[in-house]
Amino acid sequence: MGTPFREVYDAFLGKIDQDEWNLYKDLEMLEQDWFMLLKSAVERFMFPRVSLEYSVEEQCFTEKIGQQEIQVLATFMRNEWLKRAL
């Protein structure tokens, strides 16, 4: 099993103001929103050192990704999130 999406979500949440997420009580709805941001981030990541293929059913990447990839994905997720706010 590769890296769970939750590791990327945690890095992403560390980069934003979480007040917006406090309005929602349904964790499943939040994770769907985060997954949409993650999909956008994966598409923007042009030259990763490892494969960013993922399994939606297992909620993880097929390979183990490193901290550098996690931080890049979290930054791209933050950028997508900021585009919404504007």
mmCIF file of N, CA and C in Angstrom:
data_model
loop_
_atom_site.group_PDB
_atom_site.id
_atom_site.type_symbol
_atom_site.label_atom_id
_atom_site.label_comp_id
_atom_site.label_asym_id
_atom_site.label_seq_id
_atom_site.Cartn_x
_atom_site.Cartn_y
_atom_site.Cartn_z
ATOM 1 N N MET A 1 0.842 -1.180 0.000
ATOM 2 C CA MET A 1 0.000 0.000 0.000
ATOM 3 C C MET A 1 0.890 1.248 0.000
ATOM 4 N N GLY A 2 0.474 2.227 -0.763
ATOM 5 C CA GLY A 2 1.236 3.467 -0.869
ATOM 6 C C GLY A 2 0.833 4.486 0.182
ATOM 7 N N THR A 3 1.095 5.713 -0.108
ATOM 8 C CA THR A 3 0.822 6.815 0.815
ATOM 9 C C THR A 3 -0.679 7.121 0.846
ATOM 10 N N PRO A 4 -1.275 7.154 2.032
ATOM 11 C CA PRO A 4 -2.698 7.510 2.127
ATOM 12 C C PRO A 4 -2.919 8.986 1.786
ATOM 13 N N PHE A 5 -4.078 9.278 1.204
ATOM 14 C CA PHE A 5 -4.429 10.665 0.885
ATOM 15 C C PHE A 5 -4.388 11.538 2.133
ATOM 16 N N ARG A 6 -4.688 10.954 3.268
ATOM 17 C CA ARG A 6 -4.774 11.725 4.517
ATOM 18 C C ARG A 6 -3.466 12.461 4.813
ATOM 19 N N GLU A 7 -2.327 11.886 4.447
ATOM 20 C CA GLU A 7 -1.045 12.564 4.682
ATOM 21 C C GLU A 7 -0.953 13.856 3.878
ATOM 22 N N VAL A 8 -1.467 13.831 2.655
ATOM 23 C CA VAL A 8 -1.468 15.036 1.824
ATOM 24 C C VAL A 8 -2.496 16.024 2.363
ATOM 25 N N TYR A 9 -3.669 15.519 2.769
ATOM 26 C CA TYR A 9 -4.705 16.389 3.333
ATOM 27 C C TYR A 9 -4.184 17.119 4.579
ATOM 28 N N ASP A 10 -3.471 16.402 5.431
ATOM 29 C CA ASP A 10 -2.931 17.020 6.648
ATOM 30 C C ASP A 10 -1.930 18.128 6.307
ATOM 31 N N ALA A 11 -1.074 17.878 5.315
ATOM 32 C CA ALA A 11 -0.112 18.902 4.900
ATOM 33 C C ALA A 11 -0.842 20.104 4.316
ATOM 34 N N PHE A 12 -1.886 19.854 3.538
ATOM 35 C CA PHE A 12 -2.697 20.931 2.963
ATOM 36 C C PHE A 12 -3.365 21.759 4.053
ATOM 37 N N LEU A 13 -3.971 21.099 5.019
ATOM 38 C CA LEU A 13 -4.668 21.810 6.098
ATOM 39 C C LEU A 13 -3.718 22.645 6.938
ATOM 40 N N GLY A 14 -2.464 22.237 6.998
ATOM 41 C CA GLY A 14 -1.458 23.015 7.711
ATOM 42 C C GLY A 14 -1.090 24.309 6.995
ATOM 43 N N LYS A 15 -1.450 24.408 5.708
ATOM 44 C CA LYS A 15 -1.097 25.577 4.907
ATOM 45 C C LYS A 15 -2.238 26.582 4.761
ATOM 46 N N ILE A 16 -3.411 26.265 5.314
ATOM 47 C CA ILE A 16 -4.546 27.172 5.154
ATOM 48 C C ILE A 16 -5.161 27.503 6.504
ATOM 49 N N ASP A 17 -6.052 28.497 6.474
ATOM 50 C CA ASP A 17 -6.845 28.835 7.644
ATOM 51 C C ASP A 17 -8.016 27.872 7.687
ATOM 52 N N GLN A 18 -8.114 27.098 8.727
ATOM 53 C CA GLN A 18 -9.108 26.033 8.771
ATOM 54 C C GLN A 18 -10.500 26.498 9.182
ATOM 55 N N ASP A 19 -10.699 27.797 9.353
ATOM 56 C CA ASP A 19 -12.009 28.280 9.767
ATOM 57 C C ASP A 19 -13.107 27.892 8.790
ATOM 58 N N GLU A 20 -12.802 27.887 7.493
ATOM 59 C CA GLU A 20 -13.813 27.519 6.503
ATOM 60 C C GLU A 20 -14.308 26.092 6.719
ATOM 61 N N TRP A 21 -13.419 25.206 7.099
ATOM 62 C CA TRP A 21 -13.793 23.798 7.264
ATOM 63 C C TRP A 21 -14.599 23.580 8.539
ATOM 64 N N ASN A 22 -14.515 24.489 9.510
ATOM 65 C CA ASN A 22 -15.265 24.323 10.754
ATOM 66 C C ASN A 22 -16.769 24.461 10.542
ATOM 67 N N LEU A 23 -17.185 25.019 9.412
ATOM 68 C CA LEU A 23 -18.604 25.161 9.128
ATOM 69 C C LEU A 23 -19.250 23.823 8.795
ATOM 70 N N TYR A 24 -18.464 22.860 8.397
ATOM 71 C CA TYR A 24 -18.983 21.562 7.969
ATOM 72 C C TYR A 24 -18.761 20.521 9.054
ATOM 73 N N LYS A 25 -19.781 19.753 9.306
ATOM 74 C CA LYS A 25 -19.685 18.689 10.305
ATOM 75 C C LYS A 25 -19.505 17.323 9.657
ATOM 76 N N ASP A 26 -19.862 17.213 8.371
ATOM 77 C CA ASP A 26 -19.819 15.943 7.673
ATOM 78 C C ASP A 26 -18.419 15.695 7.113
ATOM 79 N N LEU A 27 -17.674 14.798 7.737
ATOM 80 C CA LEU A 27 -16.299 14.514 7.335
ATOM 81 C C LEU A 27 -16.240 13.941 5.919
ATOM 82 N N GLU A 28 -17.217 13.147 5.552
ATOM 83 C CA GLU A 28 -17.224 12.557 4.210
ATOM 84 C C GLU A 28 -17.323 13.644 3.141
ATOM 85 N N MET A 29 -18.150 14.657 3.385
ATOM 86 C CA MET A 29 -18.278 15.755 2.430
ATOM 87 C C MET A 29 -16.965 16.544 2.334
ATOM 88 N N LEU A 30 -16.329 16.771 3.465
ATOM 89 C CA LEU A 30 -15.042 17.470 3.469
ATOM 90 C C LEU A 30 -13.993 16.693 2.687
ATOM 91 N N GLU A 31 -13.931 15.389 2.911
ATOM 92 C CA GLU A 31 -12.934 14.581 2.221
ATOM 93 C C GLU A 31 -13.198 14.535 0.717
ATOM 94 N N GLN A 32 -14.447 14.591 0.298
ATOM 95 C CA GLN A 32 -14.755 14.665 -1.134
ATOM 96 C C GLN A 32 -14.226 15.974 -1.711
ATOM 97 N N ASP A 33 -14.399 17.051 -0.978
ATOM 98 C CA ASP A 33 -13.892 18.352 -1.423
ATOM 99 C C ASP A 33 -12.367 18.332 -1.495
ATOM 100 N N TRP A 34 -11.727 17.794 -0.469
ATOM 101 C CA TRP A 34 -10.270 17.699 -0.465
ATOM 102 C C TRP A 34 -9.784 16.829 -1.611
ATOM 103 N N PHE A 35 -10.516 15.758 -1.914
ATOM 104 C CA PHE A 35 -10.117 14.875 -3.006
ATOM 105 C C PHE A 35 -10.185 15.614 -4.348
ATOM 106 N N MET A 36 -11.185 16.464 -4.530
ATOM 107 C CA MET A 36 -11.273 17.252 -5.768
ATOM 108 C C MET A 36 -10.059 18.177 -5.889
ATOM 109 N N LEU A 37 -9.664 18.785 -4.785
ATOM 110 C CA LEU A 37 -8.460 19.630 -4.790
ATOM 111 C C LEU A 37 -7.212 18.792 -5.071
ATOM 112 N N LEU A 38 -7.160 17.599 -4.501
ATOM 113 C CA LEU A 38 -6.009 16.715 -4.718
ATOM 114 C C LEU A 38 -5.916 16.301 -6.187
ATOM 115 N N LYS A 39 -7.042 15.975 -6.805
ATOM 116 C CA LYS A 39 -7.025 15.611 -8.221
ATOM 117 C C LYS A 39 -6.465 16.749 -9.076
ATOM 118 N N SER A 40 -6.879 17.974 -8.759
ATOM 119 C CA SER A 40 -6.347 19.131 -9.488
ATOM 120 C C SER A 40 -4.846 19.273 -9.271
ATOM 121 N N ALA A 41 -4.408 19.026 -8.047
ATOM 122 C CA ALA A 41 -2.982 19.132 -7.727
ATOM 123 C C ALA A 41 -2.168 18.083 -8.478
ATOM 124 N N VAL A 42 -2.678 16.873 -8.560
ATOM 125 C CA VAL A 42 -1.970 15.808 -9.279
ATOM 126 C C VAL A 42 -1.836 16.179 -10.753
ATOM 127 N N GLU A 43 -2.878 16.745 -11.333
ATOM 128 C CA GLU A 43 -2.828 17.148 -12.742
ATOM 129 C C GLU A 43 -1.794 18.253 -12.977
ATOM 130 N N ARG A 44 -1.589 19.123 -12.005
ATOM 131 C CA ARG A 44 -0.643 20.233 -12.155
ATOM 132 C C ARG A 44 0.806 19.821 -11.921
ATOM 133 N N PHE A 45 1.024 18.702 -11.263
ATOM 134 C CA PHE A 45 2.372 18.236 -10.925
ATOM 135 C C PHE A 45 2.995 17.629 -12.182
ATOM 136 N N MET A 46 3.869 18.384 -12.822
ATOM 137 C CA MET A 46 4.374 18.007 -14.145
ATOM 138 C C MET A 46 5.406 16.873 -14.136
ATOM 139 N N PHE A 47 6.374 16.910 -13.260
ATOM 140 C CA PHE A 47 7.468 15.935 -13.311
ATOM 141 C C PHE A 47 7.755 15.338 -11.932
ATOM 142 N N PRO A 48 6.823 14.559 -11.389
ATOM 143 C CA PRO A 48 7.093 13.928 -10.090
ATOM 144 C C PRO A 48 8.168 12.850 -10.225
ATOM 145 N N ARG A 49 8.875 12.611 -9.151
ATOM 146 C CA ARG A 49 9.935 11.589 -9.167
ATOM 147 C C ARG A 49 9.373 10.181 -9.059
ATOM 148 N N VAL A 50 8.155 10.064 -8.549
ATOM 149 C CA VAL A 50 7.480 8.767 -8.446
ATOM 150 C C VAL A 50 6.108 8.888 -9.097
ATOM 151 N N SER A 51 5.514 7.758 -9.376
ATOM 152 C CA SER A 51 4.185 7.758 -9.982
ATOM 153 C C SER A 51 3.162 8.323 -8.999
ATOM 154 N N LEU A 52 2.274 9.155 -9.509
ATOM 155 C CA LEU A 52 1.194 9.696 -8.674
ATOM 156 C C LEU A 52 -0.147 9.025 -8.976
ATOM 157 N N GLU A 53 -0.085 7.810 -9.508
ATOM 158 C CA GLU A 53 -1.320 7.050 -9.706
ATOM 159 C C GLU A 53 -1.917 6.753 -8.340
ATOM 160 N N TYR A 54 -3.249 6.705 -8.299
ATOM 161 C CA TYR A 54 -3.904 6.494 -7.012
ATOM 162 C C TYR A 54 -5.104 5.573 -7.161
ATOM 163 N N SER A 55 -5.546 5.066 -6.031
ATOM 164 C CA SER A 55 -6.723 4.209 -5.949
ATOM 165 C C SER A 55 -7.777 4.946 -5.133
ATOM 166 N N VAL A 56 -8.887 5.245 -5.765
ATOM 167 C CA VAL A 56 -9.970 5.946 -5.065
ATOM 168 C C VAL A 56 -10.575 5.036 -3.997
ATOM 169 N N GLU A 57 -10.706 3.753 -4.314
ATOM 170 C CA GLU A 57 -11.310 2.812 -3.363
ATOM 171 C C GLU A 57 -10.501 2.692 -2.077
ATOM 172 N N GLU A 58 -9.175 2.646 -2.242
ATOM 173 C CA GLU A 58 -8.303 2.496 -1.075
ATOM 174 C C GLU A 58 -7.894 3.828 -0.464
ATOM 175 N N GLN A 59 -8.233 4.952 -1.133
ATOM 176 C CA GLN A 59 -7.899 6.286 -0.641
ATOM 177 C C GLN A 59 -6.398 6.454 -0.405
ATOM 178 N N CYS A 60 -5.613 6.001 -1.403
ATOM 179 C CA CYS A 60 -4.162 6.144 -1.277
ATOM 180 C C CYS A 60 -3.519 6.134 -2.657
ATOM 181 N N PHE A 61 -2.269 6.569 -2.695
ATOM 182 C CA PHE A 61 -1.470 6.472 -3.903
ATOM 183 C C PHE A 61 -0.985 5.036 -4.020
ATOM 184 N N THR A 62 -0.759 4.576 -5.248
ATOM 185 C CA THR A 62 -0.322 3.190 -5.421
ATOM 186 C C THR A 62 1.117 2.989 -4.956
ATOM 187 N N GLU A 63 1.925 4.048 -5.008
ATOM 188 C CA GLU A 63 3.305 3.984 -4.534
ATOM 189 C C GLU A 63 3.471 4.891 -3.322
ATOM 190 N N LYS A 64 4.527 4.632 -2.587
ATOM 191 C CA LYS A 64 4.882 5.506 -1.462
ATOM 192 C C LYS A 64 5.499 6.778 -2.029
ATOM 193 N N ILE A 65 4.936 7.936 -1.673
ATOM 194 C CA ILE A 65 5.514 9.201 -2.124
ATOM 195 C C ILE A 65 6.215 9.866 -0.947
ATOM 196 N N GLY A 66 7.234 10.645 -1.252
ATOM 197 C CA GLY A 66 8.040 11.274 -0.210
ATOM 198 C C GLY A 66 7.471 12.602 0.260
ATOM 199 N N GLN A 67 8.134 13.174 1.252
ATOM 200 C CA GLN A 67 7.696 14.455 1.814
ATOM 201 C C GLN A 67 7.742 15.589 0.797
ATOM 202 N N GLN A 68 8.703 15.563 -0.094
ATOM 203 C CA GLN A 68 8.773 16.625 -1.092
ATOM 204 C C GLN A 68 7.547 16.599 -1.994
ATOM 205 N N GLU A 69 7.143 15.414 -2.440
ATOM 206 C CA GLU A 69 5.953 15.306 -3.278
ATOM 207 C C GLU A 69 4.700 15.705 -2.505
ATOM 208 N N ILE A 70 4.638 15.298 -1.247
ATOM 209 C CA ILE A 70 3.485 15.654 -0.410
ATOM 210 C C ILE A 70 3.376 17.166 -0.286
ATOM 211 N N GLN A 71 4.504 17.833 -0.044
ATOM 212 C CA GLN A 71 4.477 19.281 0.113
ATOM 213 C C GLN A 71 4.120 20.000 -1.187
ATOM 214 N N VAL A 72 4.599 19.490 -2.320
ATOM 215 C CA VAL A 72 4.244 20.090 -3.608
ATOM 216 C C VAL A 72 2.748 19.932 -3.847
ATOM 217 N N LEU A 73 2.216 18.733 -3.612
ATOM 218 C CA LEU A 73 0.778 18.507 -3.795
ATOM 219 C C LEU A 73 -0.043 19.396 -2.855
ATOM 220 N N ALA A 74 0.389 19.521 -1.611
ATOM 221 C CA ALA A 74 -0.330 20.366 -0.653
ATOM 222 C C ALA A 74 -0.318 21.827 -1.094
ATOM 223 N N THR A 75 0.798 22.266 -1.652
ATOM 224 C CA THR A 75 0.892 23.647 -2.143
ATOM 225 C C THR A 75 -0.026 23.859 -3.339
ATOM 226 N N PHE A 76 -0.051 22.906 -4.261
ATOM 227 C CA PHE A 76 -0.971 23.006 -5.398
ATOM 228 C C PHE A 76 -2.424 22.986 -4.929
ATOM 229 N N MET A 77 -2.730 22.167 -3.929
ATOM 230 C CA MET A 77 -4.093 22.138 -3.375
ATOM 231 C C MET A 77 -4.439 23.497 -2.785
ATOM 232 N N ARG A 78 -3.493 24.093 -2.081
ATOM 233 C CA ARG A 78 -3.719 25.416 -1.491
ATOM 234 C C ARG A 78 -3.988 26.455 -2.580
ATOM 235 N N ASN A 79 -3.229 26.388 -3.665
ATOM 236 C CA ASN A 79 -3.446 27.320 -4.766
ATOM 237 C C ASN A 79 -4.837 27.164 -5.367
ATOM 238 N N GLU A 80 -5.269 25.925 -5.544
ATOM 239 C CA GLU A 80 -6.624 25.682 -6.063
ATOM 240 C C GLU A 80 -7.676 26.209 -5.086
ATOM 241 N N TRP A 81 -7.431 26.014 -3.808
ATOM 242 C CA TRP A 81 -8.356 26.481 -2.776
ATOM 243 C C TRP A 81 -8.423 28.012 -2.780
ATOM 244 N N LEU A 82 -7.257 28.675 -2.953
ATOM 245 C CA LEU A 82 -7.222 30.135 -2.996
ATOM 246 C C LEU A 82 -7.957 30.682 -4.215
ATOM 247 N N LYS A 83 -7.863 29.983 -5.342
ATOM 248 C CA LYS A 83 -8.581 30.418 -6.545
ATOM 249 C C LYS A 83 -10.081 30.497 -6.268
ATOM 250 N N ARG A 84 -10.579 29.561 -5.488
ATOM 251 C CA ARG A 84 -11.993 29.566 -5.106
ATOM 252 C C ARG A 84 -12.360 30.789 -4.296
ATOM 253 N N ALA A 85 -11.476 31.146 -3.383
ATOM 254 C CA ALA A 85 -11.740 32.255 -2.464
ATOM 255 C C ALA A 85 -11.761 33.580 -3.199
ATOM 256 N N LEU A 86 -11.044 33.676 -4.322
ATOM 257 C CA LEU A 86 -10.997 34.904 -5.078
ATOM 258 C C LEU A 86 -12.182 34.938 -5.968
#
